[in-house]
Amino acid sequence: MDDDIEISPCGQWKHDHPPVRDINTEFAKQQTTGQRLADKIAGAVGGWPFIIIQSCLLACWIAANVYFALHPALLKAWDPYPFILLNLVLSFQAAYTGPVVMMSQNRQAEKDRLTAQRDYEVDQRAETEIAIVMEHLLHQDHQIAALRQEISSLHRALESSKK
């Protein structure tokens, strides 16, 4: 092998960075039972099925209390207008679900920060590798130009030796 052959940038590159991490798996392994429960509650409370079911229950509560308030002979309304018990129940629900949803959102924000950091690290490595590939292509272009010159000079030498 020729000692004057230059090793290309790709030949010199060492691809020895740590593997790309799966943030979702890492994050799931770190979660406590309470955190997983908070995420499940936030997922349930923040969805359309919960809103629809709660709206139906509220409508039934109000309708039943209005009906029994207008017809007291059947059954006494347990929460007549202005529905103070209903307000108490909804306040209780909001007092507990609000912080649980906030805990879940804070955890999601932390996970998003970790994902963004991982994306940044991957982008940095990709940028470095792309720069190495571009240097390699430039090196190959120079090698091809040198080979063309050498072929051209050999071709001229061959043509002049024929004369």
PDB file of C-alpha atoms in Angstrom, residues 29-152:
ATOM      1  CA  LYS A  29     -39.094   3.540  35.027  1.00  0.00           C
ATOM      2  CA  GLN A  30     -38.586   6.478  37.409  1.00  0.00           C
ATOM      3  CA  GLN A  31     -42.263   7.129  38.142  1.00  0.00           C
ATOM      4  CA  THR A  32     -43.706   6.300  41.538  1.00  0.00           C
ATOM      5  CA  THR A  33     -47.121   4.695  41.994  1.00  0.00           C
ATOM      6  CA  GLY A  34     -48.576   8.076  42.997  1.00  0.00           C
ATOM      7  CA  GLN A  35     -47.201   9.719  39.867  1.00  0.00           C
ATOM      8  CA  ARG A  36     -48.621   6.984  37.631  1.00  0.00           C
ATOM      9  CA  LEU A  37     -51.988   7.343  39.398  1.00  0.00           C
ATOM     10  CA  ALA A  38     -51.898  11.127  38.950  1.00  0.00           C
ATOM     11  CA  ASP A  39     -51.209  10.665  35.224  1.00  0.00           C
ATOM     12  CA  LYS A  40     -54.122   8.242  34.886  1.00  0.00           C
ATOM     13  CA  ILE A  41     -56.468  10.603  36.729  1.00  0.00           C
ATOM     14  CA  ALA A  42     -55.302  13.565  34.626  1.00  0.00           C
ATOM     15  CA  GLY A  43     -55.787  11.475  31.485  1.00  0.00           C
ATOM     16  CA  ALA A  44     -59.334  10.556  32.533  1.00  0.00           C
ATOM     17  CA  VAL A  45     -60.357  14.015  33.755  1.00  0.00           C
ATOM     18  CA  GLY A  46     -58.910  15.698  30.673  1.00  0.00           C
ATOM     19  CA  GLY A  47     -60.886  13.674  28.143  1.00  0.00           C
ATOM     20  CA  TRP A  48     -64.226  13.949  26.399  1.00  0.00           C
ATOM     21  CA  PRO A  49     -65.719  10.809  28.014  1.00  0.00           C
ATOM     22  CA  PHE A  50     -65.293  12.389  31.456  1.00  0.00           C
ATOM     23  CA  ILE A  51     -66.809  15.695  30.328  1.00  0.00           C
ATOM     24  CA  ILE A  52     -69.782  13.960  28.690  1.00  0.00           C
ATOM     25  CA  ILE A  53     -70.434  11.652  31.654  1.00  0.00           C
ATOM     26  CA  GLN A  54     -70.088  14.499  34.154  1.00  0.00           C
ATOM     27  CA  SER A  55     -72.404  16.713  32.077  1.00  0.00           C
ATOM     28  CA  CYS A  56     -75.024  13.942  31.996  1.00  0.00           C
ATOM     29  CA  LEU A  57     -74.734  13.406  35.753  1.00  0.00           C
ATOM     30  CA  LEU A  58     -75.066  17.147  36.395  1.00  0.00           C
ATOM     31  CA  ALA A  59     -78.095  17.366  34.114  1.00  0.00           C
ATOM     32  CA  CYS A  60     -79.710  14.387  35.885  1.00  0.00           C
ATOM     33  CA  TRP A  61     -78.918  15.857  39.330  1.00  0.00           C
ATOM     34  CA  ILE A  62     -80.450  19.222  38.401  1.00  0.00           C
ATOM     35  CA  ALA A  63     -83.448  17.694  36.609  1.00  0.00           C
ATOM     36  CA  ALA A  64     -84.229  15.330  39.496  1.00  0.00           C
ATOM     37  CA  ASN A  65     -83.964  18.067  42.116  1.00  0.00           C
ATOM     38  CA  VAL A  66     -86.112  20.473  40.103  1.00  0.00           C
ATOM     39  CA  TYR A  67     -88.697  17.731  39.501  1.00  0.00           C
ATOM     40  CA  PHE A  68     -88.831  16.697  43.170  1.00  0.00           C
ATOM     41  CA  ALA A  69     -88.941  20.349  44.271  1.00  0.00           C
ATOM     42  CA  LEU A  70     -92.024  20.862  42.038  1.00  0.00           C
ATOM     43  CA  HIS A  71     -93.605  17.541  43.112  1.00  0.00           C
ATOM     44  CA  PRO A  72     -92.816  17.198  46.847  1.00  0.00           C
ATOM     45  CA  ALA A  73     -95.443  14.486  47.361  1.00  0.00           C
ATOM     46  CA  LEU A  74     -93.290  11.939  45.467  1.00  0.00           C
ATOM     47  CA  LEU A  75     -89.943  12.537  47.132  1.00  0.00           C
ATOM     48  CA  LYS A  76     -88.289  15.485  48.774  1.00  0.00           C
ATOM     49  CA  ALA A  77     -85.545  17.156  46.709  1.00  0.00           C
ATOM     50  CA  TRP A  78     -82.198  16.443  48.380  1.00  0.00           C
ATOM     51  CA  ASP A  79     -80.563  19.542  46.840  1.00  0.00           C
ATOM     52  CA  PRO A  80     -83.140  22.144  45.805  1.00  0.00           C
ATOM     53  CA  TYR A  81     -82.260  25.258  43.857  1.00  0.00           C
ATOM     54  CA  PRO A  82     -79.613  26.918  44.128  1.00  0.00           C
ATOM     55  CA  PHE A  83     -78.013  23.412  44.322  1.00  0.00           C
ATOM     56  CA  ILE A  84     -75.649  24.104  47.200  1.00  0.00           C
ATOM     57  CA  LEU A  85     -74.729  20.423  47.640  1.00  0.00           C
ATOM     58  CA  LEU A  86     -73.923  20.166  43.927  1.00  0.00           C
ATOM     59  CA  ASN A  87     -71.670  23.229  44.216  1.00  0.00           C
ATOM     60  CA  LEU A  88     -69.961  21.637  47.210  1.00  0.00           C
ATOM     61  CA  VAL A  89     -69.399  18.371  45.316  1.00  0.00           C
ATOM     62  CA  LEU A  90     -68.022  20.201  42.257  1.00  0.00           C
ATOM     63  CA  SER A  91     -65.769  22.370  44.441  1.00  0.00           C
ATOM     64  CA  PHE A  92     -64.477  19.253  46.176  1.00  0.00           C
ATOM     65  CA  GLN A  93     -63.797  17.607  42.823  1.00  0.00           C
ATOM     66  CA  ALA A  94     -62.003  20.700  41.504  1.00  0.00           C
ATOM     67  CA  ALA A  95     -59.973  21.033  44.715  1.00  0.00           C
ATOM     68  CA  TYR A  96     -58.572  17.534  44.246  1.00  0.00           C
ATOM     69  CA  THR A  97     -58.366  17.145  40.480  1.00  0.00           C
ATOM     70  CA  GLY A  98     -56.752  20.555  39.906  1.00  0.00           C
ATOM     71  CA  PRO A  99     -53.523  19.778  41.796  1.00  0.00           C
ATOM     72  CA  VAL A 100     -53.432  16.227  40.389  1.00  0.00           C
ATOM     73  CA  VAL A 101     -53.663  17.571  36.836  1.00  0.00           C
ATOM     74  CA  MET A 102     -50.972  20.166  37.639  1.00  0.00           C
ATOM     75  CA  MET A 103     -48.658  17.426  38.965  1.00  0.00           C
ATOM     76  CA  SER A 104     -49.157  15.468  35.770  1.00  0.00           C
ATOM     77  CA  GLN A 105     -48.578  18.553  33.606  1.00  0.00           C
ATOM     78  CA  ASN A 106     -45.389  19.409  35.510  1.00  0.00           C
ATOM     79  CA  ARG A 107     -44.116  15.880  34.954  1.00  0.00           C
ATOM     80  CA  GLN A 108     -44.987  16.117  31.255  1.00  0.00           C
ATOM     81  CA  ALA A 109     -43.147  19.449  31.043  1.00  0.00           C
ATOM     82  CA  GLU A 110     -40.054  17.834  32.619  1.00  0.00           C
ATOM     83  CA  LYS A 111     -40.313  14.965  30.155  1.00  0.00           C
ATOM     84  CA  ASP A 112     -40.601  17.477  27.296  1.00  0.00           C
ATOM     85  CA  ARG A 113     -37.461  19.249  28.560  1.00  0.00           C
ATOM     86  CA  LEU A 114     -35.569  15.940  28.627  1.00  0.00           C
ATOM     87  CA  THR A 115     -36.814  15.112  25.128  1.00  0.00           C
ATOM     88  CA  ALA A 116     -35.733  18.527  23.861  1.00  0.00           C
ATOM     89  CA  GLN A 117     -32.291  18.041  25.439  1.00  0.00           C
ATOM     90  CA  ARG A 118     -31.979  14.603  23.837  1.00  0.00           C
ATOM     91  CA  ASP A 119     -33.035  16.047  20.473  1.00  0.00           C
ATOM     92  CA  TYR A 120     -30.405  18.767  20.854  1.00  0.00           C
ATOM     93  CA  GLU A 121     -27.701  16.177  21.595  1.00  0.00           C
ATOM     94  CA  VAL A 122     -28.750  14.083  18.595  1.00  0.00           C
ATOM     95  CA  ASP A 123     -28.781  17.194  16.392  1.00  0.00           C
ATOM     96  CA  GLN A 124     -25.275  18.099  17.545  1.00  0.00           C
ATOM     97  CA  ARG A 125     -23.979  14.622  16.715  1.00  0.00           C
ATOM     98  CA  ALA A 126     -25.761  14.665  13.365  1.00  0.00           C
ATOM     99  CA  GLU A 127     -24.272  18.063  12.539  1.00  0.00           C
ATOM    100  CA  THR A 128     -20.781  16.788  13.360  1.00  0.00           C
ATOM    101  CA  GLU A 129     -21.294  13.660  11.281  1.00  0.00           C
ATOM    102  CA  ILE A 130     -22.684  15.653   8.350  1.00  0.00           C
ATOM    103  CA  ALA A 131     -19.634  17.938   8.510  1.00  0.00           C
ATOM    104  CA  ILE A 132     -17.376  14.848   8.416  1.00  0.00           C
ATOM    105  CA  VAL A 133     -19.297  13.447   5.425  1.00  0.00           C
ATOM    106  CA  MET A 134     -19.032  16.798   3.645  1.00  0.00           C
ATOM    107  CA  GLU A 135     -15.283  16.885   4.323  1.00  0.00           C
ATOM    108  CA  HIS A 136     -15.077  13.336   3.002  1.00  0.00           C
ATOM    109  CA  LEU A 137     -16.932  14.327  -0.168  1.00  0.00           C
ATOM    110  CA  LEU A 138     -14.596  17.287  -0.632  1.00  0.00           C
ATOM    111  CA  HIS A 139     -11.637  14.972  -0.068  1.00  0.00           C
ATOM    112  CA  GLN A 140     -13.043  12.558  -2.652  1.00  0.00           C
ATOM    113  CA  ASP A 141     -13.544  15.454  -5.064  1.00  0.00           C
ATOM    114  CA  HIS A 142      -9.874  16.453  -4.643  1.00  0.00           C
ATOM    115  CA  GLN A 143      -8.821  12.834  -5.109  1.00  0.00           C
ATOM    116  CA  ILE A 144     -10.875  12.575  -8.283  1.00  0.00           C
ATOM    117  CA  ALA A 145      -9.405  15.846  -9.605  1.00  0.00           C
ATOM    118  CA  ALA A 146      -5.866  14.584  -8.842  1.00  0.00           C
ATOM    119  CA  LEU A 147      -6.618  11.282 -10.588  1.00  0.00           C
ATOM    120  CA  ARG A 148      -8.000  13.143 -13.603  1.00  0.00           C
ATOM    121  CA  GLN A 149      -4.833  15.251 -13.775  1.00  0.00           C
ATOM    122  CA  GLU A 150      -2.693  12.148 -13.475  1.00  0.00           C
ATOM    123  CA  ILE A 151      -4.692  10.364 -16.186  1.00  0.00           C
ATOM    124  CA  SER A 152      -4.487  13.435 -18.357  1.00  0.00           C
TER     125      SER A 152
END
